[in-house]
Amino acid sequence: MDFNPVLLVPIAFVLALGVFYFNYLAAKKRRELFAGFAAQQGWSYRPADNSLAHQWAGTPFGTGDNRWVKNVLTGAFNGHPMVAFDYSYQTHSTDSKGRRRTTTHKFGVVVLRLPGALPHLEVTHEGIFGGAVANAFGFRDLQFESDQFNRAFRVKADDERFGHAVVTPRMMELLLARGEIGWRVEGNSLVGWDKGAHDPAEVMNRLALLQQVVEQVPPYVWKDYAGVDPRLQGPRHP
């Protein structure tokens, strides 16, 4: 029995329609999940706000195109103004036959507003492109007394003195215990991110980690670099 290739067209259409409908239902379910979560926490929820894709400059922002910000949560976390959201962007490549491939990169992002603006500081996992390999290419990171911490994390700071003042032994202990996401001080924002979609439990855990990071910053650092003393400030609201 001969197979008619013309039949492939309607079959492909039906399959594409099925994938579209599945993605639609998954996105709808995710919106409902986060809208309910926001209501439980007393936060605000917005299905999308792409303006947030341009508010910060470092990882994972500023790369690729078709940048989307969805499922935006805003409110206060233990007195700290916060925002959390799904973030994605696309990159494109072409193979040897000229076929174009599009890859969508997804991240879960959480941000706490700081009491004042601080110099740039970024802490991430070393990963496979870290340590001696990264240093060989000139990507020097700060080194600390803990070899275990140096092997596990990369610390980049515009002001090395500031970097060493923030990443104290207690901070290193905290991050070695639960430094599961990358984070960065960017002005008056403490930005945390990780690859893949986050769920409500992870949002709470990541916000709690960022809060601990803020609390580990010594008082003199706030005074010297931001001109504030968080111990004298009451709860803040967005």
C-alpha positions as a Python dict, from the first residue, in 0.01 Angstrom:
ca = {
    (1, 'M'): (0, 0, 0),
    (2, 'D'): (146, 332, -110),
    (3, 'F'): (172, 619, 138),
    (4, 'N'): (50, 955, 19),
    (5, 'P'): (293, 1227, 137),
    (6, 'V'): (13, 1481, 109),
    (7, 'L'): (-131, 1327, 426),
    (8, 'L'): (168, 1458, 617),
    (9, 'V'): (36, 1814, 592),
    (10, 'P'): (-286, 1764, 791),
    (11, 'I'): (-107, 1532, 1034),
    (12, 'A'): (159, 1796, 1100),
    (13, 'F'): (-113, 2059, 1142),
    (14, 'V'): (-300, 1849, 1396),
    (15, 'L'): (22, 1781, 1590),
    (16, 'A'): (114, 2151, 1592),
    (17, 'L'): (-236, 2239, 1708),
    (18, 'G'): (-206, 1983, 1987),
    (19, 'V'): (128, 2125, 2103),
    (20, 'F'): (-13, 2478, 2098),
    (21, 'Y'): (-317, 2376, 2302),
    (22, 'F'): (-102, 2186, 2554),
    (23, 'N'): (125, 2490, 2599),
    (24, 'Y'): (-179, 2714, 2635),
    (25, 'L'): (-324, 2497, 2912),
    (26, 'A'): (14, 2476, 3090),
    (27, 'A'): (54, 2855, 3079),
    (28, 'K'): (-302, 2907, 3202),
    (29, 'K'): (-246, 2666, 3490),
    (30, 'R'): (77, 2847, 3582),
    (31, 'R'): (-96, 3185, 3581),
    (32, 'E'): (-366, 3051, 3811),
    (33, 'L'): (-103, 2897, 4040),
    (34, 'F'): (86, 3223, 4086),
    (35, 'A'): (-225, 3437, 4108),
    (36, 'G'): (-347, 3219, 4395),
    (37, 'F'): (-3, 3221, 4557),
    (38, 'A'): (10, 3602, 4539),
    (39, 'A'): (-332, 3627, 4703),
    (40, 'Q'): (-219, 3400, 4987),
    (41, 'Q'): (87, 3618, 5052),
    (42, 'G'): (-94, 3950, 5019),
    (43, 'W'): (108, 4034, 4707),
    (44, 'S'): (5, 4177, 4372),
    (45, 'Y'): (3, 3963, 4057),
    (46, 'R'): (44, 4063, 3692),
    (47, 'P'): (37, 3807, 3408),
    (48, 'A'): (314, 3997, 3225),
    (49, 'D'): (534, 4307, 3246),
    (50, 'N'): (809, 4313, 2983),
    (51, 'S'): (942, 4646, 3111),
    (52, 'L'): (1119, 4450, 3385),
    (53, 'A'): (1337, 4285, 3119),
    (54, 'H'): (1521, 4616, 3082),
    (55, 'Q'): (1544, 4720, 3447),
    (56, 'W'): (1863, 4525, 3526),
    (57, 'A'): (2175, 4484, 3315),
    (58, 'G'): (2349, 4164, 3428),
    (59, 'T'): (2277, 3792, 3396),
    (60, 'P'): (2028, 3673, 3276),
    (61, 'F'): (1926, 4005, 3119),
    (62, 'G'): (2065, 4183, 2814),
    (63, 'T'): (2107, 3868, 2604),
    (64, 'G'): (1911, 3736, 2307),
    (65, 'D'): (1577, 3863, 2177),
    (66, 'N'): (1206, 3803, 2233),
    (67, 'R'): (1254, 3879, 2602),
    (68, 'W'): (946, 3801, 2809),
    (69, 'V'): (858, 3863, 3171),
    (70, 'K'): (556, 3673, 3298),
    (71, 'N'): (381, 3583, 3625),
    (72, 'V'): (505, 3889, 3810),
    (73, 'L'): (470, 3896, 4189),
    (74, 'T'): (523, 4220, 4382),
    (75, 'G'): (490, 4297, 4750),
    (76, 'A'): (691, 4282, 5070),
    (77, 'F'): (886, 3986, 5204),
    (78, 'N'): (948, 4028, 5577),
    (79, 'G'): (953, 4403, 5529),
    (80, 'H'): (1171, 4397, 5217),
    (81, 'P'): (1011, 4521, 4890),
    (82, 'M'): (1036, 4238, 4638),
    (83, 'V'): (949, 4127, 4288),
    (84, 'A'): (963, 3776, 4143),
    (85, 'F'): (887, 3659, 3791),
    (86, 'D'): (941, 3415, 3506),
    (87, 'Y'): (1195, 3542, 3254),
    (88, 'S'): (1282, 3407, 2911),
    (89, 'Y'): (1470, 3507, 2599),
    (90, 'Q'): (1562, 3341, 2269),
    (91, 'T'): (1887, 3283, 2084),
    (92, 'H'): (1934, 3160, 1729),
    (93, 'S'): (2189, 2946, 1547),
    (94, 'T'): (2233, 2806, 1198),
    (95, 'D'): (2366, 2458, 1117),
    (96, 'S'): (2588, 2357, 826),
    (97, 'K'): (2283, 2314, 600),
    (98, 'G'): (2157, 2663, 668),
    (99, 'R'): (1873, 2552, 893),
    (100, 'R'): (1790, 2804, 1164),
    (101, 'R'): (1737, 2682, 1517),
    (102, 'T'): (1579, 2885, 1795),
    (103, 'T'): (1647, 2810, 2162),
    (104, 'T'): (1436, 2950, 2445),
    (105, 'H'): (1620, 3012, 2773),
    (106, 'K'): (1406, 3025, 3087),
    (107, 'F'): (1488, 3160, 3432),
    (108, 'G'): (1322, 3219, 3765),
    (109, 'V'): (1414, 3564, 3900),
    (110, 'V'): (1367, 3711, 4249),
    (111, 'V'): (1469, 4062, 4353),
    (112, 'L'): (1486, 4237, 4690),
    (113, 'R'): (1517, 4615, 4714),
    (114, 'L'): (1814, 4715, 4927),
    (115, 'P'): (1813, 4993, 5189),
    (116, 'G'): (2062, 5185, 4973),
    (117, 'A'): (2270, 5154, 4656),
    (118, 'L'): (2589, 4948, 4680),
    (119, 'P'): (2874, 4877, 4434),
    (120, 'H'): (2839, 4595, 4185),
    (121, 'L'): (2903, 4247, 4326),
    (122, 'E'): (2813, 3911, 4172),
    (123, 'V'): (2834, 3564, 4327),
    (124, 'T'): (2779, 3258, 4108),
    (125, 'H'): (2874, 2892, 4103),
    (126, 'E'): (3208, 2810, 3941),
    (127, 'G'): (3054, 2553, 3706),
    (128, 'I'): (3257, 2371, 3444),
    (129, 'F'): (3396, 2700, 3309),
    (130, 'G'): (3547, 2817, 3633),
    (131, 'G'): (3854, 2804, 3850),
    (132, 'A'): (4183, 2766, 3671),
    (133, 'V'): (4021, 2754, 3325),
    (134, 'A'): (3840, 3086, 3376),
    (135, 'N'): (4153, 3247, 3521),
    (136, 'A'): (4357, 3132, 3222),
    (137, 'F'): (4123, 3333, 2998),
    (138, 'G'): (4150, 3641, 3218),
    (139, 'F'): (3822, 3607, 3403),
    (140, 'R'): (3971, 3671, 3744),
    (141, 'D'): (3747, 3637, 4044),
    (142, 'L'): (3815, 3732, 4404),
    (143, 'Q'): (3991, 3476, 4619),
    (144, 'F'): (3917, 3412, 4985),
    (145, 'E'): (4076, 3219, 5270),
    (146, 'S'): (3836, 2929, 5224),
    (147, 'D'): (3958, 2695, 4948),
    (148, 'Q'): (3623, 2518, 4958),
    (149, 'F'): (3442, 2844, 4888),
    (150, 'N'): (3686, 2941, 4614),
    (151, 'R'): (3627, 2609, 4440),
    (152, 'A'): (3249, 2640, 4465),
    (153, 'F'): (3187, 3006, 4380),
    (154, 'R'): (3301, 3289, 4159),
    (155, 'V'): (3290, 3637, 4310),
    (156, 'K'): (3318, 3939, 4082),
    (157, 'A'): (3334, 4291, 4228),
    (158, 'D'): (3406, 4631, 4078),
    (159, 'D'): (3554, 4725, 4416),
    (160, 'E'): (3763, 4440, 4558),
    (161, 'R'): (3764, 4595, 4904),
    (162, 'F'): (3384, 4600, 4898),
    (163, 'G'): (3372, 4238, 4778),
    (164, 'H'): (3589, 4119, 5066),
    (165, 'A'): (3389, 4328, 5313),
    (166, 'V'): (3061, 4165, 5208),
    (167, 'V'): (3180, 3807, 5158),
    (168, 'T'): (3278, 3744, 5519),
    (169, 'P'): (3341, 3400, 5673),
    (170, 'R'): (2977, 3398, 5790),
    (171, 'M'): (2858, 3483, 5437),
    (172, 'M'): (3074, 3204, 5295),
    (173, 'E'): (2930, 2962, 5548),
    (174, 'L'): (2577, 3064, 5449),
    (175, 'L'): (2642, 3024, 5077),
    (176, 'L'): (2820, 2690, 5113),
    (177, 'A'): (2518, 2566, 5307),
    (178, 'R'): (2251, 2691, 5068),
    (179, 'G'): (2389, 2908, 4791),
    (180, 'E'): (2177, 2738, 4528),
    (181, 'I'): (2120, 3043, 4307),
    (182, 'G'): (2335, 3314, 4157),
    (183, 'W'): (2289, 3663, 4296),
    (184, 'R'): (2410, 4011, 4223),
    (185, 'V'): (2410, 4352, 4389),
    (186, 'E'): (2305, 4602, 4122),
    (187, 'G'): (2248, 4950, 4261),
    (188, 'N'): (1973, 4922, 4521),
    (189, 'S'): (1864, 4579, 4396),
    (190, 'L'): (1971, 4233, 4509),
    (191, 'V'): (1893, 4012, 4209),
    (192, 'G'): (1878, 3634, 4236),
    (193, 'W'): (1828, 3394, 3947),
    (194, 'D'): (1848, 3033, 3841),
    (195, 'K'): (1781, 2843, 3520),
    (196, 'G'): (1439, 2692, 3463),
    (197, 'A'): (1097, 2780, 3594),
    (198, 'H'): (1054, 2827, 3968),
    (199, 'D'): (752, 2731, 4177),
    (200, 'P'): (599, 2913, 4476),
    (201, 'A'): (805, 2714, 4729),
    (202, 'E'): (1127, 2802, 4546),
    (203, 'V'): (1026, 3169, 4531),
    (204, 'M'): (991, 3173, 4910),
    (205, 'N'): (1318, 2984, 4963),
    (206, 'R'): (1509, 3215, 4729),
    (207, 'L'): (1367, 3529, 4885),
    (208, 'A'): (1465, 3391, 5226),
    (209, 'L'): (1820, 3335, 5099),
    (210, 'L'): (1842, 3690, 4964),
    (211, 'Q'): (1714, 3823, 5294),
    (212, 'Q'): (1988, 3631, 5475),
    (213, 'V'): (2245, 3775, 5236),
    (214, 'V'): (2122, 4128, 5314),
    (215, 'E'): (2135, 4059, 5687),
    (216, 'Q'): (2492, 3929, 5661),
    (217, 'V'): (2623, 4257, 5518),
    (218, 'P'): (2810, 4429, 5807),
    (219, 'P'): (2661, 4758, 5933),
    (220, 'Y'): (2979, 4952, 5855),
    (221, 'V'): (2951, 4847, 5488),
    (222, 'W'): (2605, 5005, 5465),
    (223, 'K'): (2737, 5323, 5628),
    (224, 'D'): (3056, 5347, 5423),
    (225, 'Y'): (2912, 5261, 5082),
    (226, 'A'): (2542, 5350, 5097),
    (227, 'G'): (2530, 5607, 5376),
    (228, 'V'): (2250, 5422, 5558),
    (229, 'D'): (2210, 5211, 5869),
    (230, 'P'): (1937, 4945, 5815),
    (231, 'R'): (1921, 4887, 6191),
    (232, 'L'): (1769, 5234, 6231),
    (233, 'Q'): (1509, 5186, 5959),
    (234, 'G'): (1162, 5043, 6011),
    (235, 'P'): (978, 4806, 5777),
    (236, 'R'): (959, 4931, 5420),
    (237, 'H'): (686, 4887, 5164),
    (238, 'P'): (697, 4881, 4783),
}
